[in-house]
Every structure is written in C-alpha cells, then in structure tokens.
Tab-separated table of C-alpha atoms in Angstrom:
chain	number	residue	atom	x	y	z
A	906	UNK	CA	0.000	0.000	0.000
A	907	UNK	CA	2.247	2.772	-1.261
A	908	UNK	CA	-0.384	5.444	-0.870
A	909	UNK	CA	0.099	5.422	2.920
A	910	UNK	CA	-3.510	6.410	3.660
A	911	UNK	CA	-4.048	3.634	6.166
A	912	UNK	CA	-1.904	1.564	8.454
A	913	UNK	CA	-0.164	-0.871	6.078
A	914	UNK	CA	0.478	-3.613	8.646
A	915	UNK	CA	-1.538	-6.809	8.863
A	916	UNK	CA	-2.801	-8.240	12.138
A	917	UNK	CA	0.081	-10.701	12.108
A	918	UNK	CA	2.575	-7.858	11.659
A	919	UNK	CA	1.007	-5.898	14.500
A	920	UNK	CA	1.043	-8.977	16.732
A	921	UNK	CA	4.753	-9.526	16.020
A	922	UNK	CA	5.567	-5.878	16.781
A	923	UNK	CA	3.456	-6.012	19.954
A	924	UNK	CA	5.280	-9.153	21.097
A	925	UNK	CA	8.691	-7.499	20.651
A	926	UNK	CA	7.387	-4.378	22.406
A	927	UNK	CA	6.120	-6.494	25.302
A	928	UNK	CA	9.489	-8.252	25.667
A	929	UNK	CA	11.229	-4.896	25.968
A	930	UNK	CA	8.555	-3.728	28.399
A	931	UNK	CA	9.017	-6.729	30.677
A	932	UNK	CA	12.792	-6.316	30.553
A	933	UNK	CA	12.609	-2.623	31.449
A	934	UNK	CA	10.166	-3.320	34.273
A	935	UNK	CA	12.509	-5.964	35.662
A	936	UNK	CA	15.447	-3.563	35.534
A	937	UNK	CA	13.404	-0.866	37.255
A	938	UNK	CA	12.422	-3.245	40.043
A	939	UNK	CA	16.057	-4.282	40.518
A	940	UNK	CA	17.035	-0.739	41.472
A	941	UNK	CA	17.069	0.239	45.170
A	942	UNK	CA	13.946	1.792	46.664
A	943	UNK	CA	13.981	5.526	45.993
A	944	UNK	CA	12.108	8.375	44.348
A	945	UNK	CA	12.436	7.890	40.593
A	946	UNK	CA	10.011	10.599	39.538
A	947	UNK	CA	12.852	12.251	37.606
A	948	UNK	CA	13.129	9.291	35.213
A	949	UNK	CA	11.828	10.073	31.723
A	950	UNK	CA	13.000	9.920	28.141
A	951	UNK	CA	14.982	13.137	27.634
A	952	UNK	CA	13.438	15.564	25.166
A	953	UNK	CA	15.335	18.743	26.047
A	954	UNK	CA	18.742	19.714	27.376
A	955	UNK	CA	17.081	20.555	30.695
A	956	UNK	CA	15.792	16.969	30.889
A	957	UNK	CA	19.367	15.741	30.430
A	958	UNK	CA	20.655	18.029	33.178
A	959	UNK	CA	18.015	16.724	35.579
A	960	UNK	CA	18.829	13.109	34.701
A	961	UNK	CA	22.568	13.731	35.064
A	962	UNK	CA	22.176	15.397	38.455
A	963	UNK	CA	20.013	12.578	39.776
A	964	UNK	CA	21.813	9.642	38.151
A	965	UNK	CA	25.405	10.543	38.998
A	966	UNK	CA	25.237	8.940	42.443
A	967	UNK	CA	23.395	5.887	41.081
A	968	UNK	CA	26.000	5.517	38.336
A	969	UNK	CA	28.746	5.314	40.945
A	970	UNK	CA	26.914	2.895	43.253
A	971	UNK	CA	24.927	0.819	40.727
A	972	UNK	CA	27.020	1.064	37.576
A	973	UNK	CA	25.934	-2.259	36.075
A	974	UNK	CA	22.214	-1.584	36.533
A	975	UNK	CA	22.507	1.920	35.066
A	976	UNK	CA	24.499	0.632	32.080
A	977	UNK	CA	21.996	-2.153	31.377
A	978	UNK	CA	19.039	0.230	31.734
A	979	UNK	CA	20.649	2.767	29.415
A	980	UNK	CA	21.552	0.095	26.876
A	981	UNK	CA	18.049	-1.409	26.903
A	982	UNK	CA	16.266	1.956	26.597
A	983	UNK	CA	18.519	3.025	23.718
A	984	UNK	CA	17.888	-0.225	21.815
A	985	UNK	CA	14.156	0.044	22.505
A	986	UNK	CA	14.041	3.591	21.116
A	987	UNK	CA	15.914	2.650	17.945
A	988	UNK	CA	13.953	-0.541	17.380
A	989	UNK	CA	10.642	1.303	17.405
A	990	UNK	CA	11.902	4.533	15.774
A	991	UNK	CA	11.262	6.645	18.882
A	992	UNK	CA	12.919	10.069	18.484
A	993	UNK	CA	15.399	11.267	21.075
A	994	UNK	CA	18.492	9.057	20.813
A	995	UNK	CA	20.610	12.193	20.295
A	996	UNK	CA	19.645	13.257	23.837
A	997	UNK	CA	20.524	9.784	25.108
A	998	UNK	CA	23.956	10.130	23.492
A	999	UNK	CA	24.520	13.485	25.191
A	1000	UNK	CA	23.468	11.910	28.496
A	1001	UNK	CA	26.082	9.158	28.024
A	1002	UNK	CA	28.785	11.796	27.754
A	1003	UNK	CA	27.500	13.580	30.847
A	1004	UNK	CA	27.502	10.369	32.913
A	1005	UNK	CA	30.464	8.386	31.576
A	1006	UNK	CA	32.819	10.868	29.897
A	1007	UNK	CA	34.064	10.848	26.309
A	1008	UNK	CA	35.672	7.399	26.137
A	1009	UNK	CA	33.113	5.497	28.225
A	1010	UNK	CA	30.234	7.404	26.656
A	1011	UNK	CA	31.434	6.708	23.101
A	1012	UNK	CA	31.848	2.994	23.732
A	1013	UNK	CA	28.379	2.830	25.272
A	1014	UNK	CA	26.687	4.856	22.532
A	1015	UNK	CA	28.372	3.055	19.621
A	1016	UNK	CA	27.514	-0.377	21.030
A	1017	UNK	CA	23.951	0.617	21.954
A	1018	UNK	CA	23.335	2.364	18.619
A	1019	UNK	CA	24.694	-0.605	16.650
A	1020	UNK	CA	22.597	-3.048	18.677
A	1021	UNK	CA	19.514	-0.832	18.291
A	1022	UNK	CA	20.028	-0.462	14.544
A	1023	UNK	CA	20.468	-4.238	14.268
A	1024	UNK	CA	17.282	-4.843	16.236
A	1025	UNK	CA	15.425	-2.457	13.932
A	1026	UNK	CA	16.962	-4.183	10.883
A	1027	UNK	CA	15.691	-7.608	11.928
A	1028	UNK	CA	12.275	-6.330	12.979
A	1029	UNK	CA	11.963	-4.623	9.593
A	1030	UNK	CA	13.027	-7.837	7.882
A	1031	UNK	CA	9.975	-9.494	9.447
A	1032	UNK	CA	7.305	-6.785	9.203
A	1033	UNK	CA	8.887	-3.654	7.725
A	1034	UNK	CA	8.291	-3.936	3.985
A	1035	UNK	CA	4.725	-2.522	3.872
A	1036	UNK	CA	5.631	0.172	6.410
A	1037	UNK	CA	8.689	1.405	4.494
A	1038	UNK	CA	6.817	1.355	1.177
A	1039	UNK	CA	4.098	3.430	2.821
A	1040	UNK	CA	6.281	5.957	4.660
A	1041	UNK	CA	9.184	6.502	2.258
A	1042	UNK	CA	8.301	5.309	-1.272
A	1043	UNK	CA	10.566	7.837	-3.052
A	1044	UNK	CA	13.518	7.386	-0.693
A	1045	UNK	CA	13.165	3.619	-0.974
A	1046	UNK	CA	13.292	3.724	-4.787
A	1047	UNK	CA	16.392	5.934	-4.655
A	1048	UNK	CA	18.088	3.755	-2.041
A	1049	UNK	CA	17.287	0.553	-3.920
A	1050	UNK	CA	18.768	1.928	-7.146
A	1051	UNK	CA	21.928	3.132	-5.387
A	1052	UNK	CA	22.458	-0.184	-3.599
A	1053	UNK	CA	22.016	-2.079	-6.884
A	1054	UNK	CA	24.624	0.131	-8.608
A	1055	UNK	CA	27.169	-0.145	-5.774
A	1056	UNK	CA	27.052	-3.854	-4.939
A	1057	UNK	CA	30.807	-4.307	-5.384
A	1058	UNK	CA	31.655	-1.503	-2.931
A	1059	UNK	CA	28.517	-1.596	-0.824
A	1060	UNK	CA	30.351	-1.267	2.498
A	1061	UNK	CA	31.828	2.069	1.402
A	1062	UNK	CA	28.424	3.341	0.323
A	1063	UNK	CA	26.645	2.373	3.560
A	1064	UNK	CA	29.560	3.890	5.493
A	1065	UNK	CA	29.072	7.120	3.541
A	1066	UNK	CA	25.373	7.161	4.441
A	1067	UNK	CA	26.098	6.483	8.114
A	1068	UNK	CA	28.706	9.220	8.403
A	1069	UNK	CA	26.797	11.916	6.507
A	1070	UNK	CA	23.202	13.120	6.983
A	1071	UNK	CA	22.340	12.151	3.390
A	1072	UNK	CA	19.589	9.740	4.482
A	1073	UNK	CA	18.040	9.450	7.967
A	1074	UNK	CA	19.490	6.625	10.075
A	1075	UNK	CA	15.991	5.406	10.895
A	1076	UNK	CA	15.259	4.977	7.195
A	1077	UNK	CA	18.567	3.144	6.633
A	1078	UNK	CA	17.794	0.756	9.500
A	1079	UNK	CA	14.328	-0.008	8.164
A	1080	UNK	CA	15.082	-0.074	4.436
A	1081	UNK	CA	18.373	-2.004	4.393
A	1082	UNK	CA	16.894	-5.511	4.717
A	1083	UNK	CA	14.247	-4.644	2.140
A	1084	UNK	CA	16.807	-3.660	-0.523
A	1085	UNK	CA	18.981	-6.672	0.352
A	1086	UNK	CA	21.847	-4.998	2.182
A	1087	UNK	CA	23.561	-8.025	3.807
A	1088	UNK	CA	23.586	-7.852	7.594
A	1089	UNK	CA	27.401	-8.201	7.962
A	1090	UNK	CA	27.852	-5.111	5.766
A	1091	UNK	CA	25.058	-3.296	7.580
A	1092	UNK	CA	26.586	-4.158	10.960
A	1093	UNK	CA	30.153	-3.161	10.101
A	1094	UNK	CA	29.123	0.076	8.374
A	1095	UNK	CA	26.959	0.986	11.366
A	1096	UNK	CA	29.613	0.140	13.952
A	1097	UNK	CA	32.274	2.237	12.186
A	1098	UNK	CA	30.107	4.871	10.545
A	1099	UNK	CA	28.439	6.068	13.745
A	1100	UNK	CA	31.744	6.892	15.436
A	1101	UNK	CA	32.066	10.527	14.202
A	1102	UNK	CA	28.488	11.498	15.126
A	1103	UNK	CA	28.792	9.680	18.460
A	1104	UNK	CA	31.915	11.666	19.254
A	1105	UNK	CA	30.140	14.960	18.527
A	1106	UNK	CA	27.178	14.210	20.789
A	1107	UNK	CA	29.077	12.488	23.600
A	1108	UNK	CA	31.653	15.275	23.761
A	1109	UNK	CA	28.793	17.760	24.062
A	1110	UNK	CA	27.549	15.855	27.103
A	1111	UNK	CA	30.835	16.465	28.909
A	1112	UNK	CA	30.278	20.207	28.501
A	1113	UNK	CA	26.537	20.192	29.104
A	1114	UNK	CA	26.570	23.506	30.973
A	1115	UNK	CA	27.899	25.303	27.894
A	1116	UNK	CA	25.375	23.811	25.475
A	1117	UNK	CA	22.447	26.111	24.687
A	1118	UNK	CA	20.588	23.987	22.127
A	1119	UNK	CA	20.936	20.728	20.207
A	1120	UNK	CA	21.416	22.795	17.047
A	1121	UNK	CA	24.789	23.857	18.454
A	1122	UNK	CA	26.025	20.300	17.944
A	1123	UNK	CA	25.775	20.534	14.192
A	1124	UNK	CA	27.400	23.785	13.189
A	1125	UNK	CA	28.885	24.293	9.726
A	1126	UNK	CA	32.265	22.930	10.759
A	1127	UNK	CA	30.797	19.713	12.187
A	1128	UNK	CA	28.610	19.087	9.131
A	1129	UNK	CA	31.502	19.825	6.760
A	1130	UNK	CA	33.755	17.436	8.686
A	1131	UNK	CA	31.173	14.649	8.536
A	1132	UNK	CA	30.749	15.120	4.781
A	1133	UNK	CA	34.530	15.104	4.306
A	1134	UNK	CA	34.806	11.798	6.180
A	1135	UNK	CA	31.884	10.467	4.144
A	1136	UNK	CA	33.516	11.428	0.854
A	1137	UNK	CA	36.717	9.671	1.922
A	1138	UNK	CA	34.770	6.472	2.629
A	1139	UNK	CA	33.010	6.498	-0.752
A	1140	UNK	CA	36.092	7.435	-2.814
A	1141	UNK	CA	37.114	3.797	-3.509
A	1142	UNK	CA	33.680	3.227	-5.047
A	1143	UNK	CA	34.030	6.261	-7.305
A	1144	UNK	CA	37.564	5.303	-8.370
A	1145	UNK	CA	36.597	1.727	-9.204
A	1146	UNK	CA	33.646	2.951	-11.306
A	1147	UNK	CA	35.880	5.379	-13.157
A	1148	UNK	CA	38.345	2.624	-14.088
A	1149	UNK	CA	35.696	0.440	-15.715
C-alpha cells in the first residue's frame, strides 16, 4: 500500500511488533524493580537539554553505586528507542557523555546504537516492507537503485550514508533488509560509521553547561567534517567505477 492512507500492517505484523514491544517492556520493568527503593520521579525519556541536566544530576550517584544496573538500563532503553523509531536518541547520546565521559560514553553509545540499529533491521526484515513502502516510497526507490549500482563496494556506500546526513538513520535501518543490504555489511558500516556522530554528541555531554541547544552540535564545521569523512569512505567506489 504505497499510498500510505491507512496503516499498512496486517494483524500478524502488528502482533509480532506487539510481542517485541512487550518483551522490551518486561525487561525494562525488571530492571526498574532491581534498582534500590527511591524516588524515581525524575526518570523520563529526555526531550530537552534541561531533561538531560536533571537526569545527570540525579543519576550521577546511582552511576557510581549501581554502575551495572545503570548501564543495562541505558543500553536497553537506547535499543528500545531505535527498534521502534522513537525520536530522542541524540539526547541519550549526550546523556552518556555527561555520565560516563568521552571514552566510556562513546563505547556505550556506539555499542547501543549498533545493537539498536540491528534490532530495527531484523524487525523490519519481518514486518517492515509494507511500512517502508508506505512511509518513504521515493527514498526507498532511490536507495534501492543506489544499492544495486554499488554492490561491489557496498560497504563504502553504507559507510558514507552512516557518516553523513544524506539519508536518515531510521530509514537506513528499516530499508536495508528490504533492498537486500547483507547484515554483515550493515553491521560493520553501522559500527564504524556512527563513530564521528557519536563523538560529537558524547563530547557535548561532557560540557553540558555550555550547550544552549541541540542545534549547536551541528554547526557548519561539524557538518563539513562529517561530509569530508563520508567522501573519503566512498572514494574507492568512485575510483573503481571510473576505471571500468
């Protein structure tokens, strides 16, 4: 149903999505119950920089005393958000920097983002085709044509897309299994390609008091740097095409 006028998922698709959602819900509830008794009214998905500051101020002591539980909770929430295309992972990445510093925050964000993208990939492989055709028919046609043309250097192309804001990451996660991007290539391109953007957001979390808006993360210099890295990753593809 490419017109997108009604929900394109069948009852079976909805049941599968609901089952995955329920599994995450049970897991999150179990993690919540494993935390010590306290007032957790501050817990919420961050939507603003002020939300992140509140979470940082309240979670710092928990992070020191219950590091494993906080890490697992963070990891699970991040994967949940990416699996179901819930906006706000950029705020979660900033929070990682605020709680764990640049190195720890980057490791956490890259692993969580790769796991979340993988979860979304496999969920889309099961039920995503009608949804992607409905939401992004033009982008899907473009992506499918580009993937078909770049089969021999597909890793470089997916890396380019991950590093640069050419296509939304959510779309890439959902559309990749539909246009037959092999999972090993998807995984490796995601793991490596998210590093530059993760560094930008995590570093911002270490200087949260100086950050006025999320838009400050992506100034001209940052965008230009990401595109430069992206061009470097896709250059082997362009060279090989030029030699044919």
